[in-house]
Structure formats: C-alpha cells, structure tokens
PDB file of C-alpha atoms in Angstrom:
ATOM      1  CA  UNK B  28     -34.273   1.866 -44.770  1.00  0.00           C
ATOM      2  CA  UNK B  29     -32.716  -1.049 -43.212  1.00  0.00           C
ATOM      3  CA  UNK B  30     -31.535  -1.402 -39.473  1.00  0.00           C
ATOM      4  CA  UNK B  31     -27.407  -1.278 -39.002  1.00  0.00           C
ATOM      5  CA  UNK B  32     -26.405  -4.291 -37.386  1.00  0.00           C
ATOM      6  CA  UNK B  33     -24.857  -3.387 -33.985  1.00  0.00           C
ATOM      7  CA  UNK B  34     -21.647  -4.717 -32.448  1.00  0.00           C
ATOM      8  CA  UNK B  35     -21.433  -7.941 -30.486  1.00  0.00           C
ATOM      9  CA  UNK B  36     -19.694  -8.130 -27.535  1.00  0.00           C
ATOM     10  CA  UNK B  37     -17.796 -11.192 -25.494  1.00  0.00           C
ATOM     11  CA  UNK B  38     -16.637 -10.985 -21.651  1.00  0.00           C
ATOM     12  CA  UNK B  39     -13.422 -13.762 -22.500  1.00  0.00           C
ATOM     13  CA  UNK B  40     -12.970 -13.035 -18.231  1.00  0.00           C
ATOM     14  CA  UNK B  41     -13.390 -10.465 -15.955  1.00  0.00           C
ATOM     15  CA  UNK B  42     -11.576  -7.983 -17.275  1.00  0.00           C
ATOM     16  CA  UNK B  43     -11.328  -8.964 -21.006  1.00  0.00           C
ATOM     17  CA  UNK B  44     -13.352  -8.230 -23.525  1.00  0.00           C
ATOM     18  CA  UNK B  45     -13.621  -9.089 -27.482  1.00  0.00           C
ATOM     19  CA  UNK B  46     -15.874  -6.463 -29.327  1.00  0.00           C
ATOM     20  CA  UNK B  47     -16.615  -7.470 -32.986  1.00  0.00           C
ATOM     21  CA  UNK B  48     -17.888  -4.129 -34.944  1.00  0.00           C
ATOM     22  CA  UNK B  49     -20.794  -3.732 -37.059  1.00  0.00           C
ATOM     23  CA  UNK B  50     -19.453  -3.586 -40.332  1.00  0.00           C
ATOM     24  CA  UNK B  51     -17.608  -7.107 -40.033  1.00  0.00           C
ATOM     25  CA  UNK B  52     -20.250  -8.564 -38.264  1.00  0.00           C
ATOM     26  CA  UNK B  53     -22.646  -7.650 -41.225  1.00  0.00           C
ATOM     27  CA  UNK B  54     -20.164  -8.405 -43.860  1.00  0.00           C
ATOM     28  CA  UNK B  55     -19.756 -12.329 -42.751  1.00  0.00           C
ATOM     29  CA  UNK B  56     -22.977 -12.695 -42.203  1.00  0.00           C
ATOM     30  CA  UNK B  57     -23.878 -11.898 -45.829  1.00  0.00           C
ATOM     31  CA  UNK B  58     -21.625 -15.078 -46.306  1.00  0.00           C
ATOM     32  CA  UNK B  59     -23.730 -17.240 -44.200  1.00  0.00           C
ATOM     33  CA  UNK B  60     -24.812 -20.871 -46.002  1.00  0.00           C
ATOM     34  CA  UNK B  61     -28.745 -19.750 -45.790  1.00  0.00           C
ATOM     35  CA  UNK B  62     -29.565 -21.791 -49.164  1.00  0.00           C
ATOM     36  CA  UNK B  63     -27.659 -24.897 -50.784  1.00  0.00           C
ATOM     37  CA  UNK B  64     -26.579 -22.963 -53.363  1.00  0.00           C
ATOM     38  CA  UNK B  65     -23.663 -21.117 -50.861  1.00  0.00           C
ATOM     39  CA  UNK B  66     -20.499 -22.608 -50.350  1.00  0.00           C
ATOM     40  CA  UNK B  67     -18.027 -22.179 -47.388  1.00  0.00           C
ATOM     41  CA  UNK B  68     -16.474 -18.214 -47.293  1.00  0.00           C
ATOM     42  CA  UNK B  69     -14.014 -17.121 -44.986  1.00  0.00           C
ATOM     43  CA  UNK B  70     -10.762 -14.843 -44.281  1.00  0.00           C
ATOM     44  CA  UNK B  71      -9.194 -13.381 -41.864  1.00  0.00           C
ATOM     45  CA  UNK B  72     -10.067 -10.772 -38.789  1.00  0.00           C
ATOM     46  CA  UNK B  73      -8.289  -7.923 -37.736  1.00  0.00           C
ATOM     47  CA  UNK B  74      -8.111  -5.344 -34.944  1.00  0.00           C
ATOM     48  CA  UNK B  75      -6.772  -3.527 -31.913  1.00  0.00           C
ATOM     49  CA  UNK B  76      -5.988  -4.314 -28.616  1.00  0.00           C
ATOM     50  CA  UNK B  77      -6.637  -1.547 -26.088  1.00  0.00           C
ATOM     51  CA  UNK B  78      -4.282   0.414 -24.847  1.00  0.00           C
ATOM     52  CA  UNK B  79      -4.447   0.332 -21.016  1.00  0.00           C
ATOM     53  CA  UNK B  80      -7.279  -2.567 -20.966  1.00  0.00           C
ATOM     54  CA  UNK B  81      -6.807  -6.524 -21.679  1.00  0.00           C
ATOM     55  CA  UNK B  82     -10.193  -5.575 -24.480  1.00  0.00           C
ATOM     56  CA  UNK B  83      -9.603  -6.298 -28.342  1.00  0.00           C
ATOM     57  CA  UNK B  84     -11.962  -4.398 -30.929  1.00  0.00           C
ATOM     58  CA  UNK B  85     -12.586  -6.421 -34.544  1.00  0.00           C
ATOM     59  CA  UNK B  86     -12.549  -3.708 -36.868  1.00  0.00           C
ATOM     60  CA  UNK B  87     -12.175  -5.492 -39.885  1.00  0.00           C
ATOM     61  CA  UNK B  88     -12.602  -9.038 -41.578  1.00  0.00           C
ATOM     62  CA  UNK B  89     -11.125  -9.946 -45.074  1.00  0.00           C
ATOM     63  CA  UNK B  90     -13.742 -11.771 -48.046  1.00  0.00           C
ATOM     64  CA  UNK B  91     -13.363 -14.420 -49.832  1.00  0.00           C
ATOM     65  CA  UNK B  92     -10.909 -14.247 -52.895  1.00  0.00           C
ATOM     66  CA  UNK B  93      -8.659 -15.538 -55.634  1.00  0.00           C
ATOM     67  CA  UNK B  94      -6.728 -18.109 -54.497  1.00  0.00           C
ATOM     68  CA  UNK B  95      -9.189 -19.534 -51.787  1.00  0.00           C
ATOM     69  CA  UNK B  96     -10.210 -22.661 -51.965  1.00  0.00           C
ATOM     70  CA  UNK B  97     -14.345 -22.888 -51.413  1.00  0.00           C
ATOM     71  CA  UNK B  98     -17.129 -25.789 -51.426  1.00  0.00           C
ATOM     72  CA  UNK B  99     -19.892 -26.177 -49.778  1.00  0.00           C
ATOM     73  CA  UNK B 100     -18.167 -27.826 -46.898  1.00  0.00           C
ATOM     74  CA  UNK B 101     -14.845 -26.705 -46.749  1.00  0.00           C
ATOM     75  CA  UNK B 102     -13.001 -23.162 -46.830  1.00  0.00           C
ATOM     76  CA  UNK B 103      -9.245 -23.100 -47.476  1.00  0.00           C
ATOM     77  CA  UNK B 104      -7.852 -19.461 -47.238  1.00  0.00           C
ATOM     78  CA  UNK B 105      -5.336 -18.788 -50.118  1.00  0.00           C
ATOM     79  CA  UNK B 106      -1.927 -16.884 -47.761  1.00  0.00           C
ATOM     80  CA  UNK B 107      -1.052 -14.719 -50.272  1.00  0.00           C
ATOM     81  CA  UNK B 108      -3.661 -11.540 -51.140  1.00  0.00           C
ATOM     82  CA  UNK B 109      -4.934 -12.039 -47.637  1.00  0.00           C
ATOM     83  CA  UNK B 110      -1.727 -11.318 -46.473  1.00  0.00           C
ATOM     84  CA  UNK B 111      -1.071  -8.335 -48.820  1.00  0.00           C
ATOM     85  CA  UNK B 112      -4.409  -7.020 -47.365  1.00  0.00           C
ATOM     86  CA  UNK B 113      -3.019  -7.222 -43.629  1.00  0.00           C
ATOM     87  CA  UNK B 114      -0.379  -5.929 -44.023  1.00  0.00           C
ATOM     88  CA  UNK B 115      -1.608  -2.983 -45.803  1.00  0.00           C
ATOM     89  CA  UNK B 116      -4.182  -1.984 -43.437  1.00  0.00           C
ATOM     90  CA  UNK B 117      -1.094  -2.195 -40.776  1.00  0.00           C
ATOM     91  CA  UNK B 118       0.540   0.369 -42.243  1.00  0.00           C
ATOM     92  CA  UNK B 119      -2.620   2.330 -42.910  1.00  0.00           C
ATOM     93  CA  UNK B 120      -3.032   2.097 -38.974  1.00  0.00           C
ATOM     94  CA  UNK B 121       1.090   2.869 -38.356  1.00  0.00           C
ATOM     95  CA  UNK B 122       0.344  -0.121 -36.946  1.00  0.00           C
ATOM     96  CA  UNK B 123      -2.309  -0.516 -35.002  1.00  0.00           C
ATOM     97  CA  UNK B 124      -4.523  -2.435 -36.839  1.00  0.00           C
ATOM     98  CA  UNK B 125      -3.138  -5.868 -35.923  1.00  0.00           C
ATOM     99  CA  UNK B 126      -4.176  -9.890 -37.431  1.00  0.00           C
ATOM    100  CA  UNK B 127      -6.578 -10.771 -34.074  1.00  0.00           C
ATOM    101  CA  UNK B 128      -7.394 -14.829 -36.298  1.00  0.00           C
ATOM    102  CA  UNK B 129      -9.806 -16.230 -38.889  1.00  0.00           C
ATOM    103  CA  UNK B 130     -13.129 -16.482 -39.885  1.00  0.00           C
ATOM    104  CA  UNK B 131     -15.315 -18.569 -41.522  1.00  0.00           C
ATOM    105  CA  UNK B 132     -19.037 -19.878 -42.301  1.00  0.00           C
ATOM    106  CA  UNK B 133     -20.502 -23.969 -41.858  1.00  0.00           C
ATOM    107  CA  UNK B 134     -23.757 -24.712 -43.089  1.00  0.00           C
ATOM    108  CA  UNK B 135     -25.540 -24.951 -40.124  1.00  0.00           C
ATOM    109  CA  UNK B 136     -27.296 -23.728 -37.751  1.00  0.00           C
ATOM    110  CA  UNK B 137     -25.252 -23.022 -34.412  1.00  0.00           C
ATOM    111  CA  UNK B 138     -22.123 -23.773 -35.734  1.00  0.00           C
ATOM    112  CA  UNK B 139     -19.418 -25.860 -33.808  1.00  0.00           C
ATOM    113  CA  UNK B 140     -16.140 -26.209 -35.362  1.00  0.00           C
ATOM    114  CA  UNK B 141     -14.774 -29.626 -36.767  1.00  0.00           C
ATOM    115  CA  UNK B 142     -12.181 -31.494 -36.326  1.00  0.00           C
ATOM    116  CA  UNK B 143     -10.289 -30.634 -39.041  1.00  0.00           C
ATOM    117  CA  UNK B 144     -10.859 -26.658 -37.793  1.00  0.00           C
ATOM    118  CA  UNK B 145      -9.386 -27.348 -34.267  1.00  0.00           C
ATOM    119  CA  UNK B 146      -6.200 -28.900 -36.200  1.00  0.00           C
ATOM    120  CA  UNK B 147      -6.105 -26.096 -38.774  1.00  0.00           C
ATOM    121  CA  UNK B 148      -6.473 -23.656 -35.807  1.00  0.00           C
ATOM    122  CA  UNK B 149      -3.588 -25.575 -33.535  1.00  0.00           C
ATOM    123  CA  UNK B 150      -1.382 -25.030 -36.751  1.00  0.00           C
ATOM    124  CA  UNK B 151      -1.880 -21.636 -36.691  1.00  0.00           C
ATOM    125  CA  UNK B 152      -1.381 -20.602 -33.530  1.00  0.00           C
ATOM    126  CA  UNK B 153       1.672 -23.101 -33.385  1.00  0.00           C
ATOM    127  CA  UNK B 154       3.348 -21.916 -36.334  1.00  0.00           C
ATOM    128  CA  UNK B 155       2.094 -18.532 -37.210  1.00  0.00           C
ATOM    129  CA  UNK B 156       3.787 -15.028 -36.206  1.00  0.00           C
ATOM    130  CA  UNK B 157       1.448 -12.691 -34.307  1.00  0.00           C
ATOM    131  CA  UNK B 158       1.670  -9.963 -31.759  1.00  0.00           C
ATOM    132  CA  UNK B 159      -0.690 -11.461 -29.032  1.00  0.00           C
ATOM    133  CA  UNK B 160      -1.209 -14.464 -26.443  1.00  0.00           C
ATOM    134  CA  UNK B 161      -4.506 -15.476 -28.109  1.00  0.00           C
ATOM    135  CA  UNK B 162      -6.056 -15.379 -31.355  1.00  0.00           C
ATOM    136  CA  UNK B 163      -9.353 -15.853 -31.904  1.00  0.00           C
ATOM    137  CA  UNK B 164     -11.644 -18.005 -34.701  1.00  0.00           C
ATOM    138  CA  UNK B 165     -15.227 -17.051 -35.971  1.00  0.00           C
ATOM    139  CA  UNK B 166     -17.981 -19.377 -37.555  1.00  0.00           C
ATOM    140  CA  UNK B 167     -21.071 -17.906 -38.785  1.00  0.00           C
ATOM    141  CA  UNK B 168     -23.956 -20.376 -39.038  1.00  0.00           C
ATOM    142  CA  UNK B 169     -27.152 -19.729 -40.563  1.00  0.00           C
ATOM    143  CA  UNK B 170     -28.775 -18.769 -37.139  1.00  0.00           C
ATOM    144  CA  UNK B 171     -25.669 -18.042 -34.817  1.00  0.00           C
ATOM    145  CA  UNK B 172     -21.969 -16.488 -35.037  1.00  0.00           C
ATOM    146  CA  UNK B 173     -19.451 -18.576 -32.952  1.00  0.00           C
ATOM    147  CA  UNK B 174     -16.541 -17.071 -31.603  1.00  0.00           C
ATOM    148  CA  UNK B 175     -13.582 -19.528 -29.784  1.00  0.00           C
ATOM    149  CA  UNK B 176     -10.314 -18.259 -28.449  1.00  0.00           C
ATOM    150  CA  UNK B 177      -6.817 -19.723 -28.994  1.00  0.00           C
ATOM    151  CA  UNK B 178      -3.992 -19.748 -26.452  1.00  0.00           C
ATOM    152  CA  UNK B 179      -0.706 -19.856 -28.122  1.00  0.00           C
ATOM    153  CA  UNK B 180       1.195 -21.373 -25.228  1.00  0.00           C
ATOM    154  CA  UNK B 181      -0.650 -24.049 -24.591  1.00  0.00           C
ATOM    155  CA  UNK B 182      -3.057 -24.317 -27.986  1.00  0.00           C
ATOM    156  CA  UNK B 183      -5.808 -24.593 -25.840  1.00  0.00           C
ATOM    157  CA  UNK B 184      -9.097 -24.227 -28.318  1.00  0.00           C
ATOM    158  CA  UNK B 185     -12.300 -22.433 -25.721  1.00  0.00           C
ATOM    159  CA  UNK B 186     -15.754 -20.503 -26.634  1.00  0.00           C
ATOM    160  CA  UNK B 187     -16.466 -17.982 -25.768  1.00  0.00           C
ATOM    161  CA  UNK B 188     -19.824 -17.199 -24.853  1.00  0.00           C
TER     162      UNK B 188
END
C-alpha cells in the first residue's frame, strides 16, 4: 500500500497561512524532471481563501495539456483549456473555488525560479484579472517544491519558506 502524501503548509506572516493539499501536492510531483527523459509540466493552482482568516487552501492544480508548450527547459501554459477548466470548477464551487497562480517543474534540485519566470510572473499579476492581493507560483524540483508569493500592487516576487 503506499503512504498518502500529506499537506504542506506555509506561515506567509503571522496570521497568514498557504496550505497546499495532498492530492495537488502528489499530482505535481509526479511531474517532477527525476530522469532526462521529462520535460518541463505545469498549469495552474486553485483554491479558497478562508472565510474569517487571511489562510488560502490549494485544493486543486491543473496538468499539462493540448496547447502547452513543453521542453525540457521551458513550460509555456496554453490560456485556453486551462481556462475552461477554472472556470468550470468555479461554478462547481458557486464560486468558491478561486485561480490562487501557477505551477510548474525545473530540472533541478531546489528549484529557484529564472529570470524569465519572475518576468512571466510580473506579467501576470500586472495584467491578469483575479480576486486577491497576491497570487502565488510553485516549482517542483527533483528534491524540493518552491512556493513564492506575488503582490499585485507592487509586483513584488518573495518565498516563502
């Protein structure tokens, strides 16, 4: 039988917390770059924010699909079907299922994201629509999960640890 992978949990301050499930957790790490043969996956993440609390739960993560562009070091979400899936699931949840940012994996280690990944994230949180003050951006390496959070008022890029 194997082990469930438990949830993973992030004090952003004092009284904020990001809680990444399980199930997404395990899902993008069965994405991770362990041999040469893997290219770059990604998507996007989505969950709630808690009522009467600053704390945000990941519930869910999208896969890879049609339309994305993938190598071995480079990721390139397609917009369309990962939209379609969003929005779906937000009106499965009467909308409480909300887009919380992006995901994806780098072939190494303890990943760190590049340059072109703080300028794709800046875009996003520049010229995106979203229901929050932050979003947040995931990279699973082969031996750690990074996890950095976006201000949309000032685009400040920090991790959180």
């Amino acid at each position: 039988m194997q082990n469930k992978i438990g949830d993973m949990v992030f004090s952003i301050s004092n009284d904020r917390k990001l809680k990444i499930d399980g199930k997404p957790i395990e899902n993008m790490l069965s994405y991770a770059q362990d041999t040469i043969e893997k290219d770059e996956a990604g998507g996007v993440i989505l969950g709630r924010f808690i009522k009467d609390s600053n704390n945000i739960v990941i519930d869910v993560n999208t896969e890879p699909m049609k339309g994305d562009i993938r190598t071995r070091r480079r990721f390139k979400r397609g917009k369309k079907r990962h939209q379609e899936i969003i929005d779906e699931i937000w009106v499965e949840s009467e909308g409480t299922c909300n887009y919380i940012g992006e995901w994806h994996t780098h072939p190494e280690e303890n990943p760190t994201p590049s340059k072109t990944d703080i300028n794709s994230w800046k875009k996003i949180l520049k010229n995106d629509v979203f229901t929050s003050k932050h979003l947040y951006f995931i990279i699973v390496g082969t031996k750690s999960i990074g996890v950095w959070e976006g201000n949309a008022r000032t685009l400040e890029i920090k991790k959180i640890d």
